[in-house]
Amino acid sequence: MKERCPGYLCERALHERAGGFADYSKDKAYRYISLTCGGCCGRATHRKLTNLVRTIQKKEGIGKDKIVVQLSSCMTNDNYHAPPCPHLAYIKTLLERIGLDVREGTVISQKSEQRRQAGTYHRHG
Ligand code: SF4
């Protein structure tokens, strides 16, 4: 996906506090980094985020309790492009081991949501 997707719609969802970001405070400013999993099986998420946790602590004194990993909708939901990531559980286990807050979903397409409700796309368990 990242070979084509610039991540704009996910960033806009955060900007508008919509979709998977609806619970984020509108009164707070958030910083945003868009990472790829590095390719199947997603193991690079552990390397990248361990590096981030270490570096952001060292450079700015920001603890991992201030970091949220928001897994993109194209990973977590059945959608036009593909079913959910087959390595989702594995990736979530990696993130749990780092001790990061993990949430699911970013931009929610109205059309995809209609198709999920109609049963065309399946929600993962
Ligand atoms: S299927 Fe999952 S692990 Fe594989 S590249 Fe896509 S997001 Fe990464």
Short mmCIF file of N, CA and C and ligand atoms in Angstrom, two decimals:
data_model
loop_
_atom_site.label_atom_id
_atom_site.label_comp_id
_atom_site.label_asym_id
_atom_site.label_seq_id
_atom_site.Cartn_x
_atom_site.Cartn_y
_atom_site.Cartn_z
N MET A 1 0.82 -1.21 0.00
CA MET A 1 0.00 0.00 0.00
C MET A 1 0.85 1.27 0.00
N LYS A 2 1.93 1.27 0.78
CA LYS A 2 2.72 2.49 0.89
C LYS A 2 3.48 2.80 -0.39
N GLU A 3 3.47 1.91 -1.34
CA GLU A 3 4.09 2.24 -2.61
C GLU A 3 3.21 3.21 -3.39
N ARG A 4 1.93 3.28 -3.05
CA ARG A 4 1.02 4.19 -3.72
C ARG A 4 0.45 5.23 -2.76
N CYS A 5 0.16 4.81 -1.54
CA CYS A 5 -0.60 5.65 -0.61
C CYS A 5 0.30 6.67 0.08
N PRO A 6 -0.03 7.96 -0.01
CA PRO A 6 0.76 8.98 0.69
C PRO A 6 0.36 9.13 2.16
N GLY A 7 -0.70 8.47 2.57
CA GLY A 7 -1.14 8.56 3.97
C GLY A 7 -1.99 9.78 4.26
N TYR A 8 -2.36 10.50 3.22
CA TYR A 8 -3.10 11.75 3.40
C TYR A 8 -4.44 11.56 4.12
N LEU A 9 -5.22 10.56 3.71
CA LEU A 9 -6.56 10.41 4.30
C LEU A 9 -6.49 10.05 5.78
N CYS A 10 -5.47 9.28 6.16
CA CYS A 10 -5.29 8.96 7.59
C CYS A 10 -4.89 10.20 8.37
N GLU A 11 -3.99 10.99 7.80
CA GLU A 11 -3.58 12.24 8.47
C GLU A 11 -4.78 13.17 8.61
N ARG A 12 -5.60 13.23 7.57
CA ARG A 12 -6.78 14.11 7.64
C ARG A 12 -7.76 13.63 8.71
N ALA A 13 -7.89 12.29 8.85
CA ALA A 13 -8.78 11.76 9.89
C ALA A 13 -8.30 12.22 11.27
N LEU A 14 -6.99 12.22 11.50
CA LEU A 14 -6.48 12.73 12.78
C LEU A 14 -6.76 14.23 12.88
N HIS A 15 -6.47 14.96 11.83
CA HIS A 15 -6.67 16.42 11.83
C HIS A 15 -8.12 16.76 12.18
N GLU A 16 -9.05 15.97 11.66
CA GLU A 16 -10.48 16.24 11.88
C GLU A 16 -11.03 15.48 13.08
N ARG A 17 -10.17 14.69 13.76
CA ARG A 17 -10.62 13.84 14.89
C ARG A 17 -11.81 12.99 14.45
N ALA A 18 -11.62 12.32 13.33
CA ALA A 18 -12.67 11.48 12.76
C ALA A 18 -12.20 10.02 12.71
N GLY A 19 -13.12 9.12 12.38
CA GLY A 19 -12.77 7.71 12.22
C GLY A 19 -12.12 7.17 13.49
N GLY A 20 -10.99 6.52 13.34
CA GLY A 20 -10.29 5.93 14.48
C GLY A 20 -9.72 6.95 15.44
N PHE A 21 -9.75 8.23 15.07
CA PHE A 21 -9.20 9.28 15.92
C PHE A 21 -10.29 10.09 16.63
N ALA A 22 -11.53 9.63 16.53
CA ALA A 22 -12.65 10.41 17.06
C ALA A 22 -12.53 10.66 18.56
N ASP A 23 -11.85 9.78 19.28
CA ASP A 23 -11.74 9.95 20.74
C ASP A 23 -10.61 10.88 21.16
N TYR A 24 -9.80 11.32 20.22
CA TYR A 24 -8.69 12.20 20.57
C TYR A 24 -9.21 13.61 20.84
N SER A 25 -8.63 14.26 21.83
CA SER A 25 -9.08 15.59 22.21
C SER A 25 -8.84 16.60 21.08
N LYS A 26 -9.87 17.44 20.84
CA LYS A 26 -9.70 18.50 19.83
C LYS A 26 -8.87 19.65 20.40
N ASP A 27 -8.72 19.67 21.70
CA ASP A 27 -7.99 20.78 22.34
C ASP A 27 -6.50 20.51 22.46
N LYS A 28 -6.08 19.34 22.07
CA LYS A 28 -4.66 19.00 22.19
C LYS A 28 -4.04 18.87 20.82
N ALA A 29 -2.79 19.27 20.71
CA ALA A 29 -2.05 19.07 19.45
C ALA A 29 -1.31 17.74 19.55
N TYR A 30 -1.32 17.01 18.48
CA TYR A 30 -0.62 15.72 18.44
C TYR A 30 0.41 15.75 17.32
N ARG A 31 1.48 15.04 17.53
CA ARG A 31 2.45 14.83 16.45
C ARG A 31 2.16 13.48 15.84
N TYR A 32 2.55 13.35 14.58
CA TYR A 32 2.12 12.19 13.80
C TYR A 32 3.28 11.67 12.96
N ILE A 33 3.57 10.40 13.09
CA ILE A 33 4.58 9.76 12.24
C ILE A 33 3.88 8.59 11.55
N SER A 34 4.06 8.50 10.25
CA SER A 34 3.47 7.39 9.50
C SER A 34 4.56 6.37 9.16
N LEU A 35 4.41 5.18 9.69
CA LEU A 35 5.41 4.13 9.46
C LEU A 35 4.80 2.98 8.68
N THR A 36 5.60 2.31 7.91
CA THR A 36 5.13 1.05 7.33
C THR A 36 5.63 -0.10 8.20
N CYS A 37 5.01 -1.24 8.01
CA CYS A 37 5.39 -2.44 8.78
C CYS A 37 6.70 -3.02 8.27
N GLY A 38 7.15 -2.54 7.10
CA GLY A 38 8.39 -3.04 6.52
C GLY A 38 8.20 -4.26 5.63
N GLY A 39 6.95 -4.66 5.44
CA GLY A 39 6.68 -5.85 4.63
C GLY A 39 6.40 -7.06 5.52
N CYS A 40 5.76 -8.06 4.94
CA CYS A 40 5.39 -9.25 5.71
C CYS A 40 6.64 -9.89 6.32
N CYS A 41 6.61 -10.29 7.52
CA CYS A 41 5.45 -10.47 8.39
C CYS A 41 5.20 -9.31 9.35
N GLY A 42 5.75 -8.16 9.06
CA GLY A 42 5.52 -7.00 9.92
C GLY A 42 6.49 -6.88 11.07
N ARG A 43 7.52 -7.67 11.07
CA ARG A 43 8.44 -7.69 12.20
C ARG A 43 9.20 -6.37 12.38
N ALA A 44 9.35 -5.63 11.28
CA ALA A 44 10.08 -4.35 11.36
C ALA A 44 9.37 -3.36 12.28
N THR A 45 8.06 -3.55 12.52
CA THR A 45 7.37 -2.63 13.44
C THR A 45 8.07 -2.64 14.80
N HIS A 46 8.53 -3.78 15.22
CA HIS A 46 9.21 -3.87 16.52
C HIS A 46 10.52 -3.09 16.48
N ARG A 47 11.31 -3.29 15.45
CA ARG A 47 12.59 -2.57 15.34
C ARG A 47 12.37 -1.06 15.25
N LYS A 48 11.43 -0.65 14.41
CA LYS A 48 11.21 0.78 14.20
C LYS A 48 10.69 1.44 15.47
N LEU A 49 9.76 0.79 16.12
CA LEU A 49 9.16 1.44 17.29
C LEU A 49 10.05 1.36 18.52
N THR A 50 10.84 0.32 18.63
CA THR A 50 11.83 0.27 19.71
C THR A 50 12.82 1.41 19.53
N ASN A 51 13.23 1.62 18.29
CA ASN A 51 14.14 2.72 17.98
C ASN A 51 13.48 4.07 18.30
N LEU A 52 12.23 4.23 17.91
CA LEU A 52 11.52 5.48 18.19
C LEU A 52 11.44 5.74 19.70
N VAL A 53 11.04 4.72 20.45
CA VAL A 53 10.89 4.87 21.90
C VAL A 53 12.21 5.32 22.53
N ARG A 54 13.29 4.68 22.10
CA ARG A 54 14.60 5.00 22.66
C ARG A 54 15.03 6.42 22.26
N THR A 55 14.86 6.76 20.99
CA THR A 55 15.34 8.05 20.48
C THR A 55 14.52 9.22 21.03
N ILE A 56 13.22 9.07 21.08
CA ILE A 56 12.39 10.20 21.53
C ILE A 56 12.57 10.44 23.03
N GLN A 57 12.89 9.37 23.75
CA GLN A 57 13.21 9.52 25.17
C GLN A 57 14.53 10.28 25.33
N LYS A 58 15.50 9.88 24.53
CA LYS A 58 16.83 10.48 24.63
C LYS A 58 16.84 11.94 24.18
N LYS A 59 16.17 12.22 23.07
CA LYS A 59 16.22 13.57 22.50
C LYS A 59 15.28 14.56 23.18
N GLU A 60 14.10 14.06 23.62
CA GLU A 60 13.10 15.00 24.13
C GLU A 60 12.53 14.61 25.49
N GLY A 61 13.00 13.49 26.03
CA GLY A 61 12.48 13.07 27.33
C GLY A 61 11.03 12.63 27.28
N ILE A 62 10.56 12.23 26.11
CA ILE A 62 9.16 11.79 25.97
C ILE A 62 9.08 10.29 26.21
N GLY A 63 8.26 9.89 27.16
CA GLY A 63 8.12 8.47 27.52
C GLY A 63 7.17 7.74 26.61
N LYS A 64 7.24 6.43 26.64
CA LYS A 64 6.38 5.65 25.74
C LYS A 64 4.91 5.72 26.12
N ASP A 65 4.64 6.19 27.34
CA ASP A 65 3.24 6.38 27.73
C ASP A 65 2.59 7.51 26.93
N LYS A 66 3.40 8.28 26.23
CA LYS A 66 2.86 9.39 25.41
C LYS A 66 2.72 8.98 23.94
N ILE A 67 3.00 7.72 23.64
CA ILE A 67 2.95 7.26 22.25
C ILE A 67 1.75 6.32 22.07
N VAL A 68 1.00 6.56 21.01
CA VAL A 68 -0.09 5.66 20.64
C VAL A 68 0.20 5.12 19.25
N VAL A 69 0.09 3.83 19.07
CA VAL A 69 0.21 3.23 17.74
C VAL A 69 -1.20 3.01 17.22
N GLN A 70 -1.53 3.72 16.16
CA GLN A 70 -2.86 3.62 15.57
C GLN A 70 -2.72 2.81 14.30
N LEU A 71 -3.16 1.58 14.34
CA LEU A 71 -3.02 0.71 13.17
C LEU A 71 -3.99 1.15 12.09
N SER A 72 -3.50 1.29 10.88
CA SER A 72 -4.32 1.87 9.80
C SER A 72 -5.51 0.98 9.46
N SER A 73 -6.56 1.63 8.99
CA SER A 73 -7.78 0.89 8.63
C SER A 73 -7.51 -0.15 7.57
N CYS A 74 -6.56 0.12 6.67
CA CYS A 74 -6.30 -0.86 5.61
C CYS A 74 -5.61 -2.11 6.17
N MET A 75 -5.04 -2.02 7.38
CA MET A 75 -4.49 -3.21 8.04
C MET A 75 -5.56 -3.95 8.83
N THR A 76 -6.46 -3.18 9.44
CA THR A 76 -7.35 -3.80 10.43
C THR A 76 -8.72 -4.17 9.89
N ASN A 77 -9.11 -3.59 8.74
CA ASN A 77 -10.46 -3.82 8.23
C ASN A 77 -10.44 -4.43 6.83
N ASP A 78 -11.40 -5.28 6.59
CA ASP A 78 -11.63 -5.76 5.23
C ASP A 78 -12.03 -4.54 4.39
N ASN A 79 -11.47 -4.39 3.23
CA ASN A 79 -11.74 -3.17 2.45
C ASN A 79 -11.57 -3.43 0.97
N TYR A 80 -11.75 -2.36 0.21
CA TYR A 80 -11.68 -2.46 -1.25
C TYR A 80 -10.38 -3.09 -1.73
N HIS A 81 -9.28 -2.79 -1.05
CA HIS A 81 -7.97 -3.25 -1.49
C HIS A 81 -7.72 -4.71 -1.16
N ALA A 82 -8.11 -5.11 0.05
CA ALA A 82 -7.77 -6.46 0.50
C ALA A 82 -8.43 -6.77 1.84
N PRO A 83 -8.45 -8.03 2.23
CA PRO A 83 -8.86 -8.36 3.59
C PRO A 83 -7.85 -7.79 4.59
N PRO A 84 -8.16 -7.86 5.89
CA PRO A 84 -7.21 -7.34 6.89
C PRO A 84 -5.86 -8.02 6.79
N CYS A 85 -4.85 -7.38 7.34
CA CYS A 85 -3.49 -7.95 7.36
C CYS A 85 -3.51 -9.33 8.03
N PRO A 86 -2.98 -10.34 7.37
CA PRO A 86 -3.00 -11.68 7.96
C PRO A 86 -2.05 -11.81 9.16
N HIS A 87 -1.20 -10.80 9.35
CA HIS A 87 -0.23 -10.84 10.46
C HIS A 87 -0.62 -9.89 11.58
N LEU A 88 -1.88 -9.47 11.57
CA LEU A 88 -2.32 -8.46 12.54
C LEU A 88 -2.09 -8.91 13.99
N ALA A 89 -2.45 -10.12 14.32
CA ALA A 89 -2.29 -10.60 15.70
C ALA A 89 -0.81 -10.62 16.09
N TYR A 90 0.02 -11.05 15.16
CA TYR A 90 1.46 -11.09 15.41
C TYR A 90 2.01 -9.68 15.66
N ILE A 91 1.61 -8.74 14.81
CA ILE A 91 2.08 -7.36 14.96
C ILE A 91 1.60 -6.77 16.29
N LYS A 92 0.37 -7.06 16.65
CA LYS A 92 -0.15 -6.55 17.92
C LYS A 92 0.63 -7.14 19.09
N THR A 93 1.03 -8.40 18.97
CA THR A 93 1.84 -9.01 20.03
C THR A 93 3.19 -8.31 20.14
N LEU A 94 3.80 -8.00 19.00
CA LEU A 94 5.07 -7.27 19.03
C LEU A 94 4.92 -5.93 19.75
N LEU A 95 3.84 -5.25 19.44
CA LEU A 95 3.62 -3.93 20.03
C LEU A 95 3.33 -4.02 21.52
N GLU A 96 2.60 -5.06 21.91
CA GLU A 96 2.35 -5.27 23.34
C GLU A 96 3.65 -5.49 24.08
N ARG A 97 4.57 -6.19 23.45
CA ARG A 97 5.85 -6.46 24.11
C ARG A 97 6.65 -5.19 24.35
N ILE A 98 6.48 -4.21 23.48
CA ILE A 98 7.16 -2.93 23.70
C ILE A 98 6.41 -2.13 24.78
N GLY A 99 5.16 -2.48 24.98
CA GLY A 99 4.37 -1.78 26.01
C GLY A 99 3.72 -0.52 25.50
N LEU A 100 3.36 -0.51 24.21
CA LEU A 100 2.74 0.68 23.64
C LEU A 100 1.22 0.53 23.59
N ASP A 101 0.57 1.67 23.70
CA ASP A 101 -0.89 1.73 23.56
C ASP A 101 -1.20 1.50 22.07
N VAL A 102 -1.98 0.49 21.76
CA VAL A 102 -2.29 0.16 20.37
C VAL A 102 -3.79 0.31 20.14
N ARG A 103 -4.14 1.05 19.11
CA ARG A 103 -5.56 1.21 18.75
C ARG A 103 -5.72 0.87 17.28
N GLU A 104 -6.96 0.59 16.90
CA GLU A 104 -7.20 0.13 15.52
C GLU A 104 -8.04 1.12 14.74
N GLY A 105 -7.67 1.32 13.50
CA GLY A 105 -8.47 2.12 12.58
C GLY A 105 -8.00 3.56 12.51
N THR A 106 -8.07 4.10 11.29
CA THR A 106 -7.68 5.49 11.07
C THR A 106 -8.81 6.15 10.28
N VAL A 107 -8.62 6.30 8.98
CA VAL A 107 -9.72 6.85 8.18
C VAL A 107 -10.78 5.76 7.98
N ILE A 108 -12.05 6.14 8.11
CA ILE A 108 -13.14 5.19 7.86
C ILE A 108 -13.90 5.66 6.63
N SER A 109 -13.82 4.88 5.56
CA SER A 109 -14.53 5.23 4.33
C SER A 109 -16.01 4.89 4.49
N GLN A 110 -16.86 5.86 4.13
CA GLN A 110 -18.31 5.62 4.27
C GLN A 110 -18.76 4.45 3.42
N LYS A 111 -18.20 4.38 2.21
CA LYS A 111 -18.60 3.29 1.31
C LYS A 111 -18.18 1.94 1.88
N SER A 112 -16.96 1.86 2.41
CA SER A 112 -16.51 0.59 2.99
C SER A 112 -17.34 0.22 4.20
N GLU A 113 -17.71 1.23 5.00
CA GLU A 113 -18.51 0.97 6.19
C GLU A 113 -19.89 0.43 5.78
N GLN A 114 -20.45 1.00 4.71
CA GLN A 114 -21.75 0.49 4.21
C GLN A 114 -21.59 -0.96 3.78
N ARG A 115 -20.48 -1.25 3.12
CA ARG A 115 -20.27 -2.62 2.64
C ARG A 115 -20.04 -3.57 3.82
N ARG A 116 -19.42 -3.09 4.89
CA ARG A 116 -19.25 -3.94 6.07
C ARG A 116 -20.62 -4.22 6.69
N GLN A 117 -21.46 -3.19 6.76
CA GLN A 117 -22.77 -3.39 7.36
C GLN A 117 -23.62 -4.31 6.50
N ALA A 118 -23.41 -4.26 5.19
CA ALA A 118 -24.17 -5.13 4.27
C ALA A 118 -23.58 -6.54 4.21
N GLY A 119 -22.44 -6.73 4.87
CA GLY A 119 -21.82 -8.05 4.89
C GLY A 119 -20.92 -8.34 3.69
N THR A 120 -20.72 -7.34 2.83
CA THR A 120 -19.83 -7.54 1.69
C THR A 120 -18.40 -7.67 2.16
N TYR A 121 -18.03 -6.81 3.11
CA TYR A 121 -16.72 -6.89 3.75
C TYR A 121 -16.93 -7.42 5.17
N HIS A 122 -15.97 -8.21 5.61
CA HIS A 122 -16.10 -8.81 6.94
C HIS A 122 -15.27 -8.07 7.95
N ARG A 123 -15.80 -7.94 9.16
CA ARG A 123 -15.02 -7.40 10.27
C ARG A 123 -14.17 -8.52 10.81
N HIS A 124 -12.94 -8.17 11.20
CA HIS A 124 -12.13 -9.25 11.78
C HIS A 124 -12.54 -9.46 13.22
N GLY A 125 -12.28 -10.68 13.73
CA GLY A 125 -12.74 -11.02 15.07
C GLY A 125 -11.84 -10.47 16.07
S1 SF4 B 1 0.00 -7.84 4.90
FE1 SF4 B 1 0.41 -7.02 6.96
S2 SF4 B 1 2.51 -7.62 7.44
FE2 SF4 B 1 2.24 -7.86 5.23
S3 SF4 B 1 2.93 -5.91 4.33
FE3 SF4 B 1 0.73 -5.71 4.66
S4 SF4 B 1 0.48 -4.77 6.70
FE4 SF4 B 1 2.60 -5.57 6.54
#
